[in-house]
Short mmCIF file of C-alpha atoms in Angstrom, two decimals:
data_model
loop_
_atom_site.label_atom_id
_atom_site.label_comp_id
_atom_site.label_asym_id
_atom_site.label_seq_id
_atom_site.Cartn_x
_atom_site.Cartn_y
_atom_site.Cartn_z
CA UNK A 1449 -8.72 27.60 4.95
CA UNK A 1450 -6.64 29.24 1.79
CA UNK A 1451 -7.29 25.82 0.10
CA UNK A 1452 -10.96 25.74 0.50
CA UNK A 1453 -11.01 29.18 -0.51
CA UNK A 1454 -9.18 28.80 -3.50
CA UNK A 1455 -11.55 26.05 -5.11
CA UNK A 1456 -15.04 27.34 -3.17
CA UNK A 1457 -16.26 28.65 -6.49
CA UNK A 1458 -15.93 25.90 -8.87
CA UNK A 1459 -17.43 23.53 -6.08
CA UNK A 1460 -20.55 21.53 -6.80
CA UNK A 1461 -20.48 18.91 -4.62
CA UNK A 1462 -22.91 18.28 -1.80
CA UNK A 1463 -21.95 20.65 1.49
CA UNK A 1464 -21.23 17.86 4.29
CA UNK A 1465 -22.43 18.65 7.35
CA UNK A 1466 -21.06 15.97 9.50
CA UNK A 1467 -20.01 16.38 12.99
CA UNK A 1468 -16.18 16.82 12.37
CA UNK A 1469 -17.08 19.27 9.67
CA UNK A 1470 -17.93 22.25 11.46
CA UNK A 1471 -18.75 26.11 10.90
CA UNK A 1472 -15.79 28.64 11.65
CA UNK A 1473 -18.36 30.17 14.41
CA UNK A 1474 -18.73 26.94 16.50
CA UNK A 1475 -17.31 26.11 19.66
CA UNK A 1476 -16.63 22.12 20.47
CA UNK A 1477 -14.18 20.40 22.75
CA UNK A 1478 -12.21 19.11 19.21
CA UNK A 1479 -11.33 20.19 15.73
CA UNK A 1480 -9.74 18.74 12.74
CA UNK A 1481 -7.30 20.49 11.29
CA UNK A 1482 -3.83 21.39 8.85
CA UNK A 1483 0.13 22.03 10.47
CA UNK A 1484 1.07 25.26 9.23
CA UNK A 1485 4.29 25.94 7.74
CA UNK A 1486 4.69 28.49 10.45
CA UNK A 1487 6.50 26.63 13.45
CA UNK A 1488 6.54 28.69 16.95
CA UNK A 1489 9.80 29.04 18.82
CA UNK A 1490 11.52 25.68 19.23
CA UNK A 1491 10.64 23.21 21.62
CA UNK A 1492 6.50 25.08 21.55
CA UNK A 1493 5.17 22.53 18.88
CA UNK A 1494 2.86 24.17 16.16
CA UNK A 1495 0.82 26.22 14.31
CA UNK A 1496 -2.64 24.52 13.36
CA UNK A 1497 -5.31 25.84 10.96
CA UNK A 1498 -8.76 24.62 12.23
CA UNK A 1499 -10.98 26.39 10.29
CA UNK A 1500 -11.88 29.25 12.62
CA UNK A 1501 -10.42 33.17 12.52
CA UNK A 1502 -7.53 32.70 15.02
CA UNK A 1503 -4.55 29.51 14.44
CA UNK A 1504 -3.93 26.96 17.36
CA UNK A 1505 -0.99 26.31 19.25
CA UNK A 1506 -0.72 22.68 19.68
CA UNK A 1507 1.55 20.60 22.13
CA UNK A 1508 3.72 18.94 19.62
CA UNK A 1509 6.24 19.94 16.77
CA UNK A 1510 4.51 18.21 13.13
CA UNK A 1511 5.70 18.91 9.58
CA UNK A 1512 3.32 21.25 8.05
CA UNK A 1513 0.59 20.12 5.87
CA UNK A 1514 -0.30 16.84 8.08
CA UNK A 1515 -4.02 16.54 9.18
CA UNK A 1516 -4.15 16.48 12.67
CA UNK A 1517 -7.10 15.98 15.42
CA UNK A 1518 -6.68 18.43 17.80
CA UNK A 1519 -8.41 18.90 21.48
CA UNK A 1520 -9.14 22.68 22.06
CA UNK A 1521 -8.34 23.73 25.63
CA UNK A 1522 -10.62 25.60 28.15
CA UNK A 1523 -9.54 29.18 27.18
CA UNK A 1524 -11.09 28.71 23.34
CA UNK A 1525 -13.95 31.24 24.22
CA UNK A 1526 -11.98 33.69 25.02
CA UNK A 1527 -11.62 35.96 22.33
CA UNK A 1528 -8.90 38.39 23.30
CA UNK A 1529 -6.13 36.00 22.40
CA UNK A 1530 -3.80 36.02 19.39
CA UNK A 1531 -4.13 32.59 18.62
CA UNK A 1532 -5.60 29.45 20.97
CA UNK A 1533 -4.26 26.56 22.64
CA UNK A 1534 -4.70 23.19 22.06
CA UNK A 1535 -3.57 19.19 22.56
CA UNK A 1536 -2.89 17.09 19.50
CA UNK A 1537 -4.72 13.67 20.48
CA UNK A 1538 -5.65 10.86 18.57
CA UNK A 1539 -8.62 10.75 15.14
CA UNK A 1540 -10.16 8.39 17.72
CA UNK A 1541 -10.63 10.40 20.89
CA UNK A 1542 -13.67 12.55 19.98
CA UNK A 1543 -15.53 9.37 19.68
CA UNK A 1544 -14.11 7.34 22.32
CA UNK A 1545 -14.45 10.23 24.47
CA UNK A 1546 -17.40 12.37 23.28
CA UNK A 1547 -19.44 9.39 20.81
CA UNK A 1548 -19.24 11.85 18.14
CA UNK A 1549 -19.14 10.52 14.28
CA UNK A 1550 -15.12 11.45 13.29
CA UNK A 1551 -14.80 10.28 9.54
CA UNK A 1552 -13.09 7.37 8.51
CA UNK A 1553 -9.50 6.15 7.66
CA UNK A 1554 -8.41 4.05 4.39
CA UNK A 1555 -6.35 1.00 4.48
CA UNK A 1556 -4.86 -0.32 1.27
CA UNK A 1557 -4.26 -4.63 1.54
CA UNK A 1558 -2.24 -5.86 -0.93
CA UNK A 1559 -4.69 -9.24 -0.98
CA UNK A 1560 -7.50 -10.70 0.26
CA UNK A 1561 -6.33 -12.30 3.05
CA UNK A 1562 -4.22 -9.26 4.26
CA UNK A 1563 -8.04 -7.51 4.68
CA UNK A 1564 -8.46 -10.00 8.16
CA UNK A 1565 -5.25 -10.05 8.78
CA UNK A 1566 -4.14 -6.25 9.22
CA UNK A 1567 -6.81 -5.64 11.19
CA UNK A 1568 -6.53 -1.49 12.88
CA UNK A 1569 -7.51 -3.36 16.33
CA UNK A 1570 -5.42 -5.43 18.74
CA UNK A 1571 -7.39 -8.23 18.41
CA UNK A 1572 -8.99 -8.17 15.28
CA UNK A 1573 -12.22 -8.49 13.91
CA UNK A 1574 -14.69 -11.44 15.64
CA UNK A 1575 -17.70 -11.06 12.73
CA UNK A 1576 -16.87 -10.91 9.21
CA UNK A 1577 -19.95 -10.45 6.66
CA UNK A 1578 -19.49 -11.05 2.41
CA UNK A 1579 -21.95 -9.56 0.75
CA UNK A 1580 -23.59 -11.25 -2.62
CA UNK A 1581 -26.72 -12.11 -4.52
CA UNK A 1582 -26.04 -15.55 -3.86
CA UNK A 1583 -26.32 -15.18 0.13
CA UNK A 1584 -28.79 -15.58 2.25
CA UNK A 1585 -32.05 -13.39 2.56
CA UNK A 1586 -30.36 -10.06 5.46
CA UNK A 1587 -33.99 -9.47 6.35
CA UNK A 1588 -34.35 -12.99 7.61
CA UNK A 1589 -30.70 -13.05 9.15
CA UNK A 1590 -29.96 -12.37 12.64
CA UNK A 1591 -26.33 -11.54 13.49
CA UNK A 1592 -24.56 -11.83 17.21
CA UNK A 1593 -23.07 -9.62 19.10
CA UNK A 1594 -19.62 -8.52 18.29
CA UNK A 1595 -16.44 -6.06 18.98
CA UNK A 1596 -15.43 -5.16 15.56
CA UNK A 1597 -17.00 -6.00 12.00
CA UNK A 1598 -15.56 -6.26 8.49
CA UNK A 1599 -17.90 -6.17 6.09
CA UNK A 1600 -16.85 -7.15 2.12
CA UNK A 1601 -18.38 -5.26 -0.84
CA UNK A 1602 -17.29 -6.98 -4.00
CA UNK A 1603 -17.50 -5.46 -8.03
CA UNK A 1604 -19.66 -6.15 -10.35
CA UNK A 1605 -18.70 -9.92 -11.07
CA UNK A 1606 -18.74 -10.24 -6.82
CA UNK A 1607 -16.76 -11.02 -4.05
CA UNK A 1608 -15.95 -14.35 -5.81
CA UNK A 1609 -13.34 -13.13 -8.44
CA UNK A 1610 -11.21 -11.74 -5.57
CA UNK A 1611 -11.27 -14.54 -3.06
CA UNK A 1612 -9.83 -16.98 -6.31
CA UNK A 1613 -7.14 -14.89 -7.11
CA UNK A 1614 -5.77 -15.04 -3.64
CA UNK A 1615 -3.46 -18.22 -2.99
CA UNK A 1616 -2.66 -17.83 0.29
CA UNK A 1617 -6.30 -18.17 0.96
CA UNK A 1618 -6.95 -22.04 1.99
CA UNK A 1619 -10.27 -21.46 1.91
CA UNK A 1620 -12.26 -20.21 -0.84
CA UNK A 1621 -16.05 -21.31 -0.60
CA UNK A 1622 -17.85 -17.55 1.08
CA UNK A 1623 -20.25 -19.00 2.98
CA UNK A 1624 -17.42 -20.75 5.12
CA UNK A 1625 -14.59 -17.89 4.81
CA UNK A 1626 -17.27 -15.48 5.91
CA UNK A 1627 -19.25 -15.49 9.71
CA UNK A 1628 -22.42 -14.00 7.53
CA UNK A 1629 -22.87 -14.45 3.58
CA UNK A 1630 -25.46 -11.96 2.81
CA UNK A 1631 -28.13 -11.20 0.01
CA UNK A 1632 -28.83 -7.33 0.99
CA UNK A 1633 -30.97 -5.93 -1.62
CA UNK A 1634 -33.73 -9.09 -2.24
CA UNK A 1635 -35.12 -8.55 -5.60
CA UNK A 1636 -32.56 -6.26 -6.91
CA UNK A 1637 -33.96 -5.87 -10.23
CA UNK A 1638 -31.51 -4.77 -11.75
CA UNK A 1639 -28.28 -6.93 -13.37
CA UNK A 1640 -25.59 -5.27 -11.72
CA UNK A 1641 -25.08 -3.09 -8.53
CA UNK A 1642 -22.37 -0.68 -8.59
CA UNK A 1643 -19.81 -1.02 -5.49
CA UNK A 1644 -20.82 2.96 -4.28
CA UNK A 1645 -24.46 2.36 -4.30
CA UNK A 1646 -23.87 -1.42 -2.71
CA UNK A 1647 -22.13 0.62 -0.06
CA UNK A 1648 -25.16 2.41 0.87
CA UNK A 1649 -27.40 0.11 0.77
CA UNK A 1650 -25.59 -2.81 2.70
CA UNK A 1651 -25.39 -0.01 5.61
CA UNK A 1652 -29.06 0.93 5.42
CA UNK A 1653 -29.81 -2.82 5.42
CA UNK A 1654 -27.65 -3.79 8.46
CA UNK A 1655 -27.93 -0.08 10.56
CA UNK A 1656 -30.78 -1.36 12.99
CA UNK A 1657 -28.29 -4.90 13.84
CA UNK A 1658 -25.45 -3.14 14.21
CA UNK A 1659 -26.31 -0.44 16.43
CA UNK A 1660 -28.56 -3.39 18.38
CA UNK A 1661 -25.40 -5.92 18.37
CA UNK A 1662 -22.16 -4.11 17.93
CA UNK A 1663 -19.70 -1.50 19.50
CA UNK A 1664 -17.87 -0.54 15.71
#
C-alpha cells in the first residue's frame, strides 16, 4: 500500500483491472498480498498487507516483503476487528479452486532445450507450438486436445537463431521439434513483428482452440 502510494502520482501506465487486482472495498474469498516487517508473537505467523484498511494475520511465519496468495477466512466482513484472519495457500488455488484469472509466473531457462525440459508440471507439456512466418497458415490448423501447452515466440530474426545455438538440441528442423509450426498473422505486412505485439496476437489467434481443446 505505502509503495503504491509513493509512486501513484508519477504513474501513467494503464490501470489493470484484472481479477487478482482488486479495489480496497471488495470482498473475495482470496487476496494477493506483501509480509510485513511486523511479525505477531512467535509461533502466530504474520502480518500481510492486502490492499484493504485493516492487515491480515496469516497461518505461517514469512520474511517480510515476499508476495504471498492469501485465502481470507469467513470473519472478513466483519468490521469490528483489528486486523483479519487468513490462510497462506498456493498462487494456484484461486484458480484451481474458484477458475479465477491469477497472473502469471516467470521462468528463466538457461537454453532452449531447458524450456521443455523444466516444465512447472509433473508431467510436462504434451503440445508444443513454434511460432514463425514460415509455418503453416493457424486459420487453417486444427490443434488436439491437450493438458498443458508451450507456446514459442521468437525475435525478430525468429525462433530459428535460438534453436541453432543450442547443442544439446539433436534436433533442429521446427516443424519436427515442434507438435504445431505456426504462421499466426497471414499477410503480416509488415517486415518485422516485435516479440510484445507477437505475444498478443499469437493469443488472439489461438484463444477460440485453446479454450475449445485445452485445460492451461
Amino acid at each position: 500500500k505505502q509503495w503504491y502510494q509513493r509512486r501513484s502520482t508519477g504513474s501513467s501506465g494503464i490501470n489493470a483491472e484484472y481479477g487478482h487486482h482488486m479495489r480496497s472495498s471488495e470482498r473475495y474469498p482470496y487476496r494477493e498480498g506483501v509480509v510485513l516487517k511486523r511479525p505477531p508473537k512467535k509461533g502466530r505467523g504474520s502480518f500481510v498487507d492486502v490492499g484493504i484498511d485493516k492487515e491480515v494475520q496469516i497461518d505461517k511465519e514469512l520474511e517480510p516483503g515476499m508476495r504471498v496468495t492469501v485465502k481470507m477466512d469467513e470473519d472478513f466482513n466483519t468490521e469490528n476487528r483489528k486486523h483479519f484472519k487468513g490462510t497462506a495457500v498456493s498462487p494456484d488455488t484461486p484458480r484451481m479452486e474458484l477458475g479465477t484469472y491469477w497472473g502469471y509466473r516467470v521462468r528463466i531457462a538457461d537454453t532452449f532445450s531447458a524450456t521443455f525440459t523444466e516444465s512447472l508440471y509433473k508431467d510436462g507439456y504434451d503440445l508444443t507450438i513454434g511460432t514463425s512466418d514460415k509455418g503453416d497458415n493457424v486459420d487453417t490448423t486444427q490443434i488436439r486436445y491437450f493438458r498443458h501447452v508451450l507456446i514459442f515466440l521468437g525475435g525478430l530474426q525468429g525462433l530459428e537463431p535460438a534453436i541453432e545455438s543450442d547443442e544439446t538440441l539433436k534436433e533442429t528442423d521446427p516443424r519436427i521439434l515442434f507438435d504445431y509450426y505456426l504462421n499466426v498473422c497471414p499477410n503480416q505486412g509488415s517486415r518485422t513483428i516485435r516479440t510484445e505485439e507477437a505475444l498478443f496476437i499469437t493469443l488472439t489467434a489461438l484463444r477460440k482452440q485453446l479454450s475449445e481443446f485445452g485445460m492451461n
